[in-house]
Amino acid sequence: MSPLSSGLLGDLDPTSDRAVFRQIADQLRDAIDRGRFREGEKLPSEAELVDHYGVSRMTVRNSFSILQGEGLVHAEHGRGVFVRPRPPVRRLASDRFARRHREQGKSAFIVEADAAGSHPQVDSLEVKEEKASHDISTRLGSVRRVLARRRRYLLDGRPVEFATSYLPLDIARGTQIAEPNPGPGGIYARLEELGHRLDHFEEEIRARMPSPDEVRTLRLAAGVPVIHLIRTAFDTEKRPVEVCDTVMAADAYVLAYQLPAT
């Protein structure tokens, strides 16, 4: 008897018109959903599934490919196929830019990393003046040139997002915002010190599949989408003072919101 036959996985339906490799993928997916295979746990090996179902290795590999394409599992060379962990970071929109965090010298990313119990890092930092794209110019009130701050964020050594902040030069040029390290609390703390007290943020969010460059930058596994977020910060004079264009690994974040009932 197969070691997998004791209720862990079922049998194939020879009368079904659904392809065998899809039936196997269905059963593995169901087992993951039911918690029979937990986050980070290794799935049965190719040899075990070949023995259990009486199919070829190529059939099993096609089943794994479906689950990888759905972002449910990832393969590690020489080790096997593992259930992908669920997002470790909970991003609470109503709290992440709270002034109290800036006053404590913490950026939003550090606050989120602390809550997740992870070690935050920033690398691939680039700060330069450049011509604003049409979209960025429009969002910032028809400015021609901006200060751009590009950086990649890592949690426990894993890249999880990269972002570019665009700020009007009349605000940022010659200030600590133009330095590689903007200081405690990040650029929002510096903006407020410069007299641009923040009033509110507007965000646009969409999910999509990543570009090849994004796959490389975030080291994304097959089938993992990205969250593309564009945020505009406004001061109390209703002036847009920053646009942040962020691409996040969708398997690293849960976006949480609190919405008023009235």
Short mmCIF file of C-alpha atoms in Angstrom, two decimals:
data_model
loop_
_atom_site.label_atom_id
_atom_site.label_comp_id
_atom_site.label_asym_id
_atom_site.label_seq_id
_atom_site.Cartn_x
_atom_site.Cartn_y
_atom_site.Cartn_z
CA MET A 1 0.00 0.00 0.00
CA SER A 2 1.24 3.53 -0.80
CA PRO A 3 2.44 5.50 2.25
CA LEU A 4 0.17 8.35 1.09
CA SER A 5 -3.04 6.35 0.93
CA SER A 6 -4.18 6.87 4.54
CA GLY A 7 -6.47 9.81 3.85
CA LEU A 8 -3.75 12.33 3.03
CA LEU A 9 -4.47 12.27 -0.70
CA GLY A 10 -7.25 10.61 -2.62
CA ASP A 11 -7.31 8.54 -5.79
CA LEU A 12 -7.65 9.54 -9.41
CA ASP A 13 -11.04 9.40 -11.13
CA PRO A 14 -10.58 7.37 -14.33
CA THR A 15 -14.02 8.44 -15.57
CA SER A 16 -13.27 12.16 -15.32
CA ASP A 17 -12.50 14.18 -18.44
CA ARG A 18 -10.15 16.34 -16.35
CA ALA A 19 -6.50 15.67 -17.16
CA VAL A 20 -4.68 13.47 -14.67
CA PHE A 21 -2.04 16.07 -13.80
CA ARG A 22 -4.81 18.56 -13.05
CA GLN A 23 -6.57 16.04 -10.78
CA ILE A 24 -3.34 15.59 -8.84
CA ALA A 25 -2.89 19.36 -8.56
CA ASP A 26 -6.50 19.63 -7.34
CA GLN A 27 -5.87 17.09 -4.58
CA LEU A 28 -2.62 18.71 -3.47
CA ARG A 29 -4.27 22.15 -3.46
CA ASP A 30 -7.16 20.83 -1.39
CA ALA A 31 -4.76 19.22 1.07
CA ILE A 32 -2.91 22.54 1.44
CA ASP A 33 -6.18 24.43 1.94
CA ARG A 34 -7.26 21.96 4.61
CA GLY A 35 -3.96 22.30 6.46
CA ARG A 36 -2.79 18.77 5.78
CA PHE A 37 0.38 20.37 4.44
CA ARG A 38 1.29 23.43 6.48
CA GLU A 39 3.26 26.56 5.64
CA GLY A 40 6.88 25.73 4.94
CA GLU A 41 6.17 21.98 4.93
CA LYS A 42 7.55 19.79 2.18
CA LEU A 43 5.07 18.14 -0.18
CA PRO A 44 5.37 14.43 -1.04
CA SER A 45 8.28 13.79 -3.37
CA GLU A 46 7.94 13.03 -7.06
CA ALA A 47 8.73 9.38 -6.34
CA GLU A 48 6.05 9.17 -3.64
CA LEU A 49 3.42 10.70 -5.90
CA VAL A 50 4.43 8.49 -8.83
CA ASP A 51 4.00 5.47 -6.58
CA HIS A 52 0.72 6.71 -5.08
CA TYR A 53 -1.00 7.61 -8.34
CA GLY A 54 0.72 5.20 -10.72
CA VAL A 55 1.71 8.00 -13.13
CA SER A 56 4.90 9.22 -14.75
CA ARG A 57 7.31 11.72 -13.23
CA MET A 58 6.45 14.20 -15.97
CA THR A 59 2.78 14.05 -14.93
CA VAL A 60 3.73 14.86 -11.33
CA ARG A 61 6.01 17.68 -12.47
CA ASN A 62 3.15 19.17 -14.48
CA SER A 63 1.01 19.08 -11.33
CA PHE A 64 3.70 20.88 -9.35
CA SER A 65 4.00 23.46 -12.14
CA ILE A 66 0.32 24.33 -11.78
CA LEU A 67 0.68 24.92 -8.04
CA GLN A 68 3.85 26.97 -8.56
CA GLY A 69 2.04 29.06 -11.15
CA GLU A 70 -0.68 29.75 -8.58
CA GLY A 71 1.93 30.84 -6.04
CA LEU A 72 0.95 28.10 -3.58
CA VAL A 73 4.30 26.29 -3.53
CA HIS A 74 7.93 26.86 -4.38
CA ALA A 75 10.64 24.43 -5.41
CA GLU A 76 14.10 24.30 -3.83
CA HIS A 77 16.73 22.62 -5.98
CA GLY A 78 17.78 19.29 -4.53
CA ARG A 79 15.36 19.58 -1.61
CA GLY A 80 11.84 19.32 -2.99
CA VAL A 81 8.64 21.35 -3.25
CA PHE A 82 7.39 23.31 -0.23
CA VAL A 83 4.18 25.07 0.74
CA ARG A 84 4.75 28.80 0.44
CA PRO A 85 4.47 30.69 3.75
CA ARG A 86 1.66 33.19 4.05
CA PRO A 87 2.47 36.92 4.07
CA PRO A 88 4.51 37.81 7.18
CA VAL A 89 3.79 41.55 7.21
CA ARG A 90 0.44 43.08 8.06
CA ARG A 91 0.33 46.63 6.71
CA LEU A 92 -2.35 48.56 8.58
CA ALA A 93 -3.10 51.61 6.43
CA SER A 94 -4.72 53.63 9.22
CA ASP A 95 -1.64 53.36 11.46
CA ARG A 96 1.51 53.08 9.35
CA PHE A 97 1.95 56.84 8.86
CA ALA A 98 0.82 57.88 12.31
CA ARG A 99 2.78 60.92 13.54
CA ARG A 100 3.68 59.17 16.80
CA HIS A 101 5.92 56.76 14.86
CA ARG A 102 7.85 59.63 13.27
CA GLU A 103 8.17 61.31 16.65
CA GLN A 104 9.72 58.07 17.93
CA GLY A 105 12.20 58.19 15.04
CA LYS A 106 10.68 55.22 13.22
CA SER A 107 9.78 54.99 9.55
CA ALA A 108 6.68 53.07 8.47
CA PHE A 109 8.77 50.13 7.25
CA ILE A 110 10.57 49.79 10.59
CA VAL A 111 7.22 49.86 12.43
CA GLU A 112 5.88 47.06 10.22
CA ALA A 113 9.07 45.01 10.54
CA ASP A 114 8.97 45.31 14.33
CA ALA A 115 5.36 44.12 14.36
CA ALA A 116 6.31 41.11 12.21
CA GLY A 117 9.31 40.31 14.39
CA SER A 118 11.63 40.71 11.40
CA HIS A 119 14.94 42.46 10.82
CA PRO A 120 14.56 45.39 8.36
CA GLN A 121 17.20 46.53 5.87
CA VAL A 122 17.39 49.03 3.03
CA ASP A 123 19.77 48.65 0.12
CA SER A 124 20.22 49.65 -3.55
CA LEU A 125 19.82 53.26 -2.45
CA GLU A 126 19.98 55.97 -5.11
CA VAL A 127 19.25 59.67 -4.60
CA LYS A 128 19.36 62.08 -7.54
CA GLU A 129 17.67 65.00 -9.26
CA GLU A 130 15.88 64.17 -12.51
CA LYS A 131 13.19 65.27 -14.92
CA ALA A 132 9.70 64.34 -13.74
CA SER A 133 7.63 61.99 -15.87
CA HIS A 134 4.29 63.30 -17.06
CA ASP A 135 2.44 61.23 -14.44
CA ILE A 136 4.66 62.31 -11.54
CA SER A 137 4.60 65.93 -12.67
CA THR A 138 0.80 65.90 -12.77
CA ARG A 139 0.53 64.35 -9.32
CA LEU A 140 2.93 66.92 -7.85
CA GLY A 141 1.24 69.95 -9.39
CA SER A 142 3.07 70.30 -12.72
CA VAL A 143 6.65 70.36 -11.45
CA ARG A 144 9.38 69.87 -14.06
CA ARG A 145 12.17 68.34 -11.99
CA VAL A 146 12.15 66.27 -8.83
CA LEU A 147 14.41 64.70 -6.27
CA ALA A 148 14.08 60.92 -6.66
CA ARG A 149 14.92 58.52 -3.84
CA ARG A 150 15.09 54.87 -4.94
CA ARG A 151 15.55 52.04 -2.46
CA ARG A 152 14.88 48.35 -1.92
CA TYR A 153 13.53 47.00 1.36
CA LEU A 154 14.44 43.63 2.85
CA LEU A 155 13.07 41.61 5.76
CA ASP A 156 15.46 39.07 7.27
CA GLY A 157 17.57 39.35 4.14
CA ARG A 158 14.69 38.78 1.71
CA PRO A 159 13.72 41.59 -0.73
CA VAL A 160 10.03 42.41 -0.21
CA GLU A 161 9.53 45.77 -1.94
CA PHE A 162 11.23 48.57 -3.80
CA ALA A 163 10.08 52.14 -3.92
CA THR A 164 10.86 55.50 -5.46
CA SER A 165 9.87 58.73 -3.73
CA TYR A 166 9.59 61.86 -5.87
CA LEU A 167 9.71 65.26 -4.16
CA PRO A 168 9.58 68.81 -5.58
CA LEU A 169 13.06 70.34 -5.75
CA ASP A 170 11.99 73.58 -4.08
CA ILE A 171 11.24 71.49 -0.98
CA ALA A 172 13.96 68.82 -1.01
CA ARG A 173 17.07 70.36 -2.61
CA GLY A 174 19.82 71.15 -0.11
CA THR A 175 18.04 69.45 2.80
CA GLN A 176 18.66 66.23 4.66
CA ILE A 177 16.02 64.65 2.39
CA ALA A 178 18.63 64.78 -0.37
CA GLU A 179 21.11 62.81 1.77
CA PRO A 180 21.34 58.99 1.59
CA ASN A 181 20.21 58.80 5.22
CA PRO A 182 17.40 61.29 5.84
CA GLY A 183 17.57 60.69 9.60
CA PRO A 184 15.18 59.35 12.27
CA GLY A 185 11.57 59.08 11.14
CA GLY A 186 12.50 59.20 7.44
CA ILE A 187 11.59 61.81 4.85
CA TYR A 188 8.15 62.47 6.34
CA ALA A 189 9.72 63.61 9.59
CA ARG A 190 12.03 65.93 7.61
CA LEU A 191 9.11 67.32 5.58
CA GLU A 192 7.30 68.26 8.78
CA GLU A 193 10.43 69.87 10.19
CA LEU A 194 10.56 71.98 7.02
CA GLY A 195 7.06 73.26 7.72
CA HIS A 196 5.07 70.83 5.56
CA ARG A 197 2.91 69.25 8.24
CA LEU A 198 1.30 66.21 6.68
CA ASP A 199 -2.47 66.23 6.39
CA HIS A 200 -3.45 63.09 4.45
CA PHE A 201 -2.38 60.49 1.91
CA GLU A 202 -4.05 59.18 -1.21
CA GLU A 203 -3.21 55.69 -2.46
CA GLU A 204 -3.93 53.80 -5.67
CA ILE A 205 -3.41 50.04 -5.52
CA ARG A 206 -3.50 47.34 -8.17
CA ALA A 207 -2.26 43.79 -8.44
CA ARG A 208 -0.47 42.50 -11.53
CA MET A 209 2.15 40.06 -12.67
CA PRO A 210 5.73 41.33 -12.38
CA SER A 211 8.04 42.44 -15.15
CA PRO A 212 11.32 40.52 -15.64
CA ASP A 213 13.22 43.32 -13.86
CA GLU A 214 10.83 43.13 -10.91
CA VAL A 215 11.25 39.36 -10.71
CA ARG A 216 15.02 39.82 -10.46
CA THR A 217 14.90 42.74 -8.03
CA LEU A 218 12.48 41.04 -5.63
CA ARG A 219 13.72 37.49 -6.35
CA LEU A 220 10.17 36.39 -6.98
CA ALA A 221 9.25 32.75 -7.45
CA ALA A 222 7.15 31.68 -10.41
CA GLY A 223 3.49 32.63 -10.13
CA VAL A 224 3.94 35.33 -7.48
CA PRO A 225 2.25 38.63 -8.43
CA VAL A 226 3.16 42.08 -7.20
CA ILE A 227 1.18 44.83 -5.53
CA HIS A 228 1.74 48.17 -7.26
CA LEU A 229 0.94 51.10 -4.98
CA ILE A 230 1.21 54.80 -5.77
CA ARG A 231 0.83 57.12 -2.78
CA THR A 232 0.65 60.91 -2.75
CA ALA A 233 1.30 62.82 0.47
CA PHE A 234 -0.41 66.19 1.03
CA ASP A 235 0.44 68.85 3.58
CA THR A 236 -2.08 70.93 5.50
CA GLU A 237 -2.05 73.52 2.69
CA LYS A 238 -3.30 70.72 0.39
CA ARG A 239 -0.06 70.77 -1.55
CA PRO A 240 1.26 67.40 -2.81
CA VAL A 241 4.73 67.11 -1.31
CA GLU A 242 5.71 63.55 -2.28
CA VAL A 243 4.69 60.77 -4.61
CA CYS A 244 5.88 57.28 -3.72
CA ASP A 245 5.76 54.55 -6.38
CA THR A 246 6.08 51.16 -4.66
CA VAL A 247 6.16 47.58 -5.95
CA MET A 248 5.71 44.87 -3.31
CA ALA A 249 5.97 41.10 -3.41
CA ALA A 250 2.36 40.01 -2.97
CA ASP A 251 3.36 36.97 -0.91
CA ALA A 252 5.02 39.21 1.68
CA TYR A 253 2.15 41.51 2.63
CA VAL A 254 -1.41 41.65 3.85
CA LEU A 255 -2.92 45.11 3.28
CA ALA A 256 -5.33 45.91 6.11
CA TYR A 257 -7.74 48.85 6.21
CA GLN A 258 -10.19 50.31 8.69
CA LEU A 259 -13.20 51.92 6.99
CA PRO A 260 -15.77 54.20 8.63
CA ALA A 261 -19.34 52.98 8.69
CA THR A 262 -20.78 56.41 7.90
#
